[in-house]
mmCIF file of C-alpha atoms in Angstrom:
data_model
loop_
_atom_site.group_PDB
_atom_site.id
_atom_site.type_symbol
_atom_site.label_atom_id
_atom_site.label_comp_id
_atom_site.label_asym_id
_atom_site.label_seq_id
_atom_site.Cartn_x
_atom_site.Cartn_y
_atom_site.Cartn_z
ATOM 1 C CA THR U 25 -9.361 72.448 40.993
ATOM 2 C CA VAL U 26 -6.211 71.387 39.196
ATOM 3 C CA GLY U 27 -2.949 73.311 39.163
ATOM 4 C CA ILE U 28 -0.640 72.900 36.176
ATOM 5 C CA ARG U 29 2.966 73.987 35.842
ATOM 6 C CA MET U 30 5.569 73.488 33.148
ATOM 7 C CA PRO U 31 9.239 73.308 34.203
ATOM 8 C CA ASP U 32 11.981 74.854 32.100
ATOM 9 C CA HIS U 33 14.794 72.623 33.392
ATOM 10 C CA PRO U 34 16.099 70.211 30.727
ATOM 11 C CA MET U 35 16.188 67.273 33.156
ATOM 12 C CA ALA U 36 12.565 67.778 34.240
ATOM 13 C CA LEU U 37 11.478 68.206 30.625
ATOM 14 C CA GLY U 38 13.386 65.045 29.693
ATOM 15 C CA LEU U 39 11.576 63.102 32.415
ATOM 16 C CA ILE U 40 8.209 64.255 31.076
ATOM 17 C CA ARG U 41 9.138 63.362 27.493
ATOM 18 C CA THR U 42 10.408 59.939 28.558
ATOM 19 C CA SER U 43 7.250 59.290 30.563
ATOM 20 C CA GLY U 44 5.090 60.238 27.591
ATOM 21 C CA CYS U 45 2.408 61.744 29.816
ATOM 22 C CA PRO U 46 1.824 64.514 32.356
ATOM 23 C CA LEU U 47 3.185 63.742 35.837
ATOM 24 C CA ALA U 48 1.469 64.160 39.184
ATOM 25 C CA ALA U 49 3.928 64.371 42.062
ATOM 26 C CA PRO U 50 4.317 65.947 45.511
ATOM 27 C CA SER U 51 7.197 68.175 46.522
ATOM 28 C CA ALA U 52 10.441 66.425 47.503
ATOM 29 C CA ASN U 53 10.171 67.285 51.191
ATOM 30 C CA LYS U 54 8.169 66.160 54.196
ATOM 31 C CA PHE U 55 4.934 68.078 54.760
ATOM 32 C CA GLY U 56 5.463 71.404 56.490
ATOM 33 C CA ARG U 57 9.249 71.139 56.486
ATOM 34 C CA LEU U 58 11.975 73.004 54.605
ATOM 35 C CA SER U 59 11.879 72.887 50.836
ATOM 36 C CA PRO U 60 14.917 71.311 49.153
ATOM 37 C CA THR U 61 16.989 73.364 46.730
ATOM 38 C CA ARG U 62 19.567 70.689 45.888
ATOM 39 C CA ALA U 63 19.669 66.902 45.690
ATOM 40 C CA ALA U 64 21.635 66.584 48.957
ATOM 41 C CA HIS U 65 18.685 68.056 50.881
ATOM 42 C CA VAL U 66 16.398 65.362 49.459
ATOM 43 C CA THR U 67 18.912 62.598 50.198
ATOM 44 C CA ARG U 68 19.180 63.715 53.818
ATOM 45 C CA HIS U 69 15.493 64.174 54.565
ATOM 46 C CA LEU U 70 13.931 61.505 52.339
ATOM 47 C CA PRO U 71 16.390 58.590 52.725
ATOM 48 C CA GLU U 72 13.675 56.165 51.645
ATOM 49 C CA ALA U 73 13.694 57.554 48.071
ATOM 50 C CA ASP U 74 14.838 54.903 45.558
ATOM 51 C CA TYR U 75 16.128 57.348 42.940
ATOM 52 C CA ILE U 76 16.956 61.050 42.888
ATOM 53 C CA LEU U 77 17.492 63.054 39.699
ATOM 54 C CA ASP U 78 20.172 65.649 40.433
ATOM 55 C CA GLY U 79 19.682 68.707 38.251
ATOM 56 C CA GLY U 80 21.920 70.966 40.337
ATOM 57 C CA THR U 81 20.953 73.838 42.622
ATOM 58 C CA THR U 82 17.549 75.354 41.925
ATOM 59 C CA ARG U 83 17.666 78.541 39.879
ATOM 60 C CA VAL U 84 14.938 80.533 41.672
ATOM 61 C CA GLY U 85 15.148 79.034 45.158
ATOM 62 C CA LEU U 86 11.471 79.535 46.047
ATOM 63 C CA GLU U 87 8.429 77.473 45.210
ATOM 64 C CA SER U 88 6.355 78.467 42.189
ATOM 65 C CA THR U 89 3.824 81.283 42.128
ATOM 66 C CA ILE U 90 0.278 79.882 42.111
ATOM 67 C CA VAL U 91 -2.488 81.949 40.525
ATOM 68 C CA ARG U 92 -6.195 81.521 40.001
ATOM 69 C CA LEU U 93 -7.693 83.135 36.932
ATOM 70 C CA GLU U 94 -10.897 85.055 37.622
ATOM 71 C CA SER U 95 -13.192 86.696 35.086
ATOM 72 C CA ASP U 96 -11.529 90.073 35.776
ATOM 73 C CA GLY U 97 -7.905 88.910 35.986
ATOM 74 C CA PHE U 98 -5.397 86.971 38.074
ATOM 75 C CA LEU U 99 -5.485 86.350 41.818
ATOM 76 C CA ILE U 100 -2.287 85.193 43.544
ATOM 77 C CA LEU U 101 -2.855 82.195 45.827
ATOM 78 C CA ARG U 102 0.818 81.712 46.678
ATOM 79 C CA PRO U 103 3.513 84.315 45.917
ATOM 80 C CA GLY U 104 6.679 82.955 44.320
ATOM 81 C CA GLY U 105 9.468 83.694 41.895
ATOM 82 C CA ILE U 106 7.092 85.249 39.351
ATOM 83 C CA THR U 107 6.049 88.475 41.063
ATOM 84 C CA ARG U 108 2.822 90.452 40.999
ATOM 85 C CA GLU U 109 4.588 93.012 38.783
ATOM 86 C CA ASP U 110 5.608 90.279 36.309
ATOM 87 C CA LEU U 111 2.003 89.082 36.042
ATOM 88 C CA ALA U 112 0.544 92.589 35.852
ATOM 89 C CA ALA U 113 2.714 93.276 32.803
ATOM 90 C CA VAL U 114 0.676 90.739 30.793
ATOM 91 C CA LEU U 115 -2.637 90.323 32.660
ATOM 92 C CA PRO U 116 -5.025 92.494 34.667
ATOM 93 C CA GLU U 117 -5.170 91.801 38.401
ATOM 94 C CA SER U 118 -8.481 90.666 39.856
ATOM 95 C CA ALA U 119 -10.268 92.873 42.370
ATOM 96 C CA LYS U 120 -11.310 89.792 44.335
ATOM 97 C CA THR U 121 -9.580 88.827 47.574
ATOM 98 C CA LEU U 122 -8.751 85.520 49.233
ATOM 99 C CA LYS U 123 -11.011 84.236 51.979
ATOM 100 C CA ALA U 124 -9.292 83.740 55.320
ATOM 101 C CA GLY U 125 -9.075 80.189 56.631
ATOM 102 C CA ASN U 126 -9.785 78.595 53.262
ATOM 103 C CA PRO U 127 -6.508 77.273 51.793
ATOM 104 C CA GLU U 128 -6.957 76.666 48.076
ATOM 105 C CA ALA U 129 -3.410 75.747 47.102
ATOM 106 C CA PRO U 130 -0.162 74.357 48.571
ATOM 107 C CA GLY U 131 1.683 76.683 50.930
ATOM 108 C CA MET U 132 -1.398 78.594 52.096
ATOM 109 C CA LEU U 133 -1.452 77.254 55.658
ATOM 110 C CA ASP U 134 -0.212 79.540 58.446
ATOM 111 C CA SER U 135 2.638 77.124 59.212
ATOM 112 C CA HIS U 136 4.859 75.706 56.484
ATOM 113 C CA TYR U 137 8.489 75.509 55.248
ATOM 114 C CA SER U 138 9.677 75.152 58.861
ATOM 115 C CA PRO U 139 13.064 73.935 60.129
ATOM 116 C CA SER U 140 13.157 71.365 62.914
ATOM 117 C CA LYS U 141 14.848 73.853 65.268
ATOM 118 C CA PRO U 142 13.137 76.944 66.730
ATOM 119 C CA PHE U 143 13.094 79.719 64.129
ATOM 120 C CA TYR U 144 12.288 83.396 64.617
ATOM 121 C CA LEU U 145 12.174 86.535 62.534
ATOM 122 C CA TYR U 146 14.680 88.834 64.195
ATOM 123 C CA GLN U 147 13.478 91.763 66.296
ATOM 124 C CA PRO U 148 15.663 93.365 69.015
ATOM 125 C CA GLU U 149 13.399 92.010 71.773
ATOM 126 C CA VAL U 150 14.023 88.425 70.587
ATOM 127 C CA LEU U 151 17.564 88.651 71.981
ATOM 128 C CA SER U 152 16.100 88.883 75.495
ATOM 129 C CA ARG U 153 14.606 85.394 75.052
ATOM 130 C CA ILE U 154 17.539 83.540 73.498
ATOM 131 C CA GLU U 155 21.286 83.167 73.987
ATOM 132 C CA PRO U 156 22.996 84.527 70.813
ATOM 133 C CA SER U 157 26.097 82.420 71.441
ATOM 134 C CA ARG U 158 23.928 79.325 70.833
ATOM 135 C CA ALA U 159 22.029 80.717 67.837
ATOM 136 C CA GLY U 160 22.460 81.030 64.098
ATOM 137 C CA PHE U 161 21.648 84.282 62.293
ATOM 138 C CA ILE U 162 20.729 84.783 58.630
ATOM 139 C CA SER U 163 21.568 88.285 57.424
ATOM 140 C CA PHE U 164 20.541 90.009 54.202
ATOM 141 C CA ARG U 165 23.535 92.312 53.558
ATOM 142 C CA GLY U 166 25.844 91.413 56.470
ATOM 143 C CA GLU U 167 24.579 93.582 59.310
ATOM 144 C CA ILE U 168 24.910 91.338 62.390
ATOM 145 C CA PRO U 169 23.206 92.705 65.553
ATOM 146 C CA ALA U 170 24.982 90.441 68.078
ATOM 147 C CA THR U 171 27.698 87.801 68.407
ATOM 148 C CA PHE U 172 26.066 84.600 67.190
ATOM 149 C CA LEU U 173 27.459 81.065 67.103
ATOM 150 C CA GLN U 174 27.015 80.971 63.309
ATOM 151 C CA THR U 175 26.018 83.546 60.701
ATOM 152 C CA ARG U 176 25.108 83.478 57.019
ATOM 153 C CA THR U 177 25.147 86.603 54.819
ATOM 154 C CA LEU U 178 23.111 85.848 51.711
ATOM 155 C CA SER U 179 23.527 88.970 49.561
ATOM 156 C CA PRO U 180 26.108 91.629 50.511
ATOM 157 C CA LYS U 181 24.942 93.705 47.522
ATOM 158 C CA GLY U 182 21.311 93.637 48.706
ATOM 159 C CA ASP U 183 19.842 91.574 45.858
ATOM 160 C CA LEU U 184 16.540 89.965 46.891
ATOM 161 C CA ARG U 185 16.683 87.444 44.041
ATOM 162 C CA GLU U 186 20.126 86.303 45.142
ATOM 163 C CA TYR U 187 18.776 85.959 48.694
ATOM 164 C CA ALA U 188 15.857 83.861 47.405
ATOM 165 C CA THR U 189 18.231 81.360 45.800
ATOM 166 C CA LYS U 190 20.125 80.889 49.084
ATOM 167 C CA ILE U 191 17.591 81.107 51.928
ATOM 168 C CA PHE U 192 16.469 77.471 52.045
ATOM 169 C CA SER U 193 20.035 76.203 51.730
ATOM 170 C CA ALA U 194 21.065 78.435 54.653
ATOM 171 C CA LEU U 195 18.166 77.111 56.737
ATOM 172 C CA HIS U 196 19.139 73.525 55.915
ATOM 173 C CA GLU U 197 22.768 74.200 56.911
ATOM 174 C CA LEU U 198 21.845 75.805 60.232
ATOM 175 C CA GLN U 199 19.245 73.138 60.959
ATOM 176 C CA GLU U 200 21.975 70.482 60.634
ATOM 177 C CA SER U 201 24.568 72.520 62.582
ATOM 178 C CA ASP U 202 25.206 72.823 66.326
ATOM 179 C CA VAL U 203 23.027 75.927 66.800
ATOM 180 C CA GLU U 204 19.971 75.617 69.037
ATOM 181 C CA VAL U 205 17.931 78.488 67.550
ATOM 182 C CA ILE U 206 17.819 80.131 64.113
ATOM 183 C CA LEU U 207 16.974 83.774 63.387
ATOM 184 C CA ALA U 208 16.585 85.669 60.122
ATOM 185 C CA GLU U 209 16.264 89.387 59.699
ATOM 186 C CA PRO U 210 13.096 90.696 57.992
ATOM 187 C CA LEU U 211 13.410 91.863 54.383
ATOM 188 C CA PRO U 212 11.870 94.664 52.286
ATOM 189 C CA GLU U 213 8.492 93.448 51.020
ATOM 190 C CA THR U 214 8.881 94.532 47.420
ATOM 191 C CA GLY U 215 9.010 92.313 44.340
ATOM 192 C CA ILE U 216 10.191 88.813 45.254
ATOM 193 C CA GLY U 217 10.676 90.047 48.831
ATOM 194 C CA ILE U 218 6.925 89.478 49.301
ATOM 195 C CA ALA U 219 7.337 85.768 48.534
ATOM 196 C CA ILE U 220 10.457 85.459 50.711
ATOM 197 C CA MET U 221 8.749 87.036 53.719
ATOM 198 C CA ASP U 222 5.735 84.790 53.148
ATOM 199 C CA ARG U 223 8.047 81.767 53.533
ATOM 200 C CA LEU U 224 9.875 83.179 56.564
ATOM 201 C CA ARG U 225 6.654 84.023 58.418
ATOM 202 C CA LYS U 226 5.232 80.563 57.790
ATOM 203 C CA ALA U 227 8.524 78.963 58.880
ATOM 204 C CA ALA U 228 8.456 80.975 62.115
ATOM 205 C CA HIS U 229 4.772 80.389 62.875
ATOM 206 C CA PRO U 230 5.145 77.158 64.927
ATOM 207 C CA TRP U 231 7.615 78.847 67.278
ATOM 208 C CA HIS U 232 5.605 81.989 68.114
#
């Protein structure tokens, strides 16, 4: 199958117009590793790149939603910035389900989007296995369960979309810092929270 997406960023659209043809390209990160959300992330992790177009910080923060159209409606292969509710407002949802162990699109493997340092979804019992004073903690609203070496609060007002724009940047920062382990608290799985938790679970998978 072929997946097609159309960017709405003027720099990406300008590149397509200048090329005069559709473009086929991979993501600007190494396979399985953290997605970049700004040019500096690409510069750091793909130093062999000859040119980088810097369009600023990404607006959504997460990778695109990937859907397959069935005869009875849409089926989400990868959740992203466009939520199930957004799609359901204009299309019926298919009654079909995805088959386990059969990845049909990018980001469907159990492990993906992972930092190079051990990463865990926070549960109280995790603190018995790590030393908080050597760890970094990513908080949603600012509730910090222990004294960590570094912390990042991504949305004091509890906005999941704001969190989505910041999560990969926070992971990049902590990955490059002096922490030995990174933790993130689980989020409500509503709206874009479904896509965020999909990324966090896949990022944590190699360290379980």
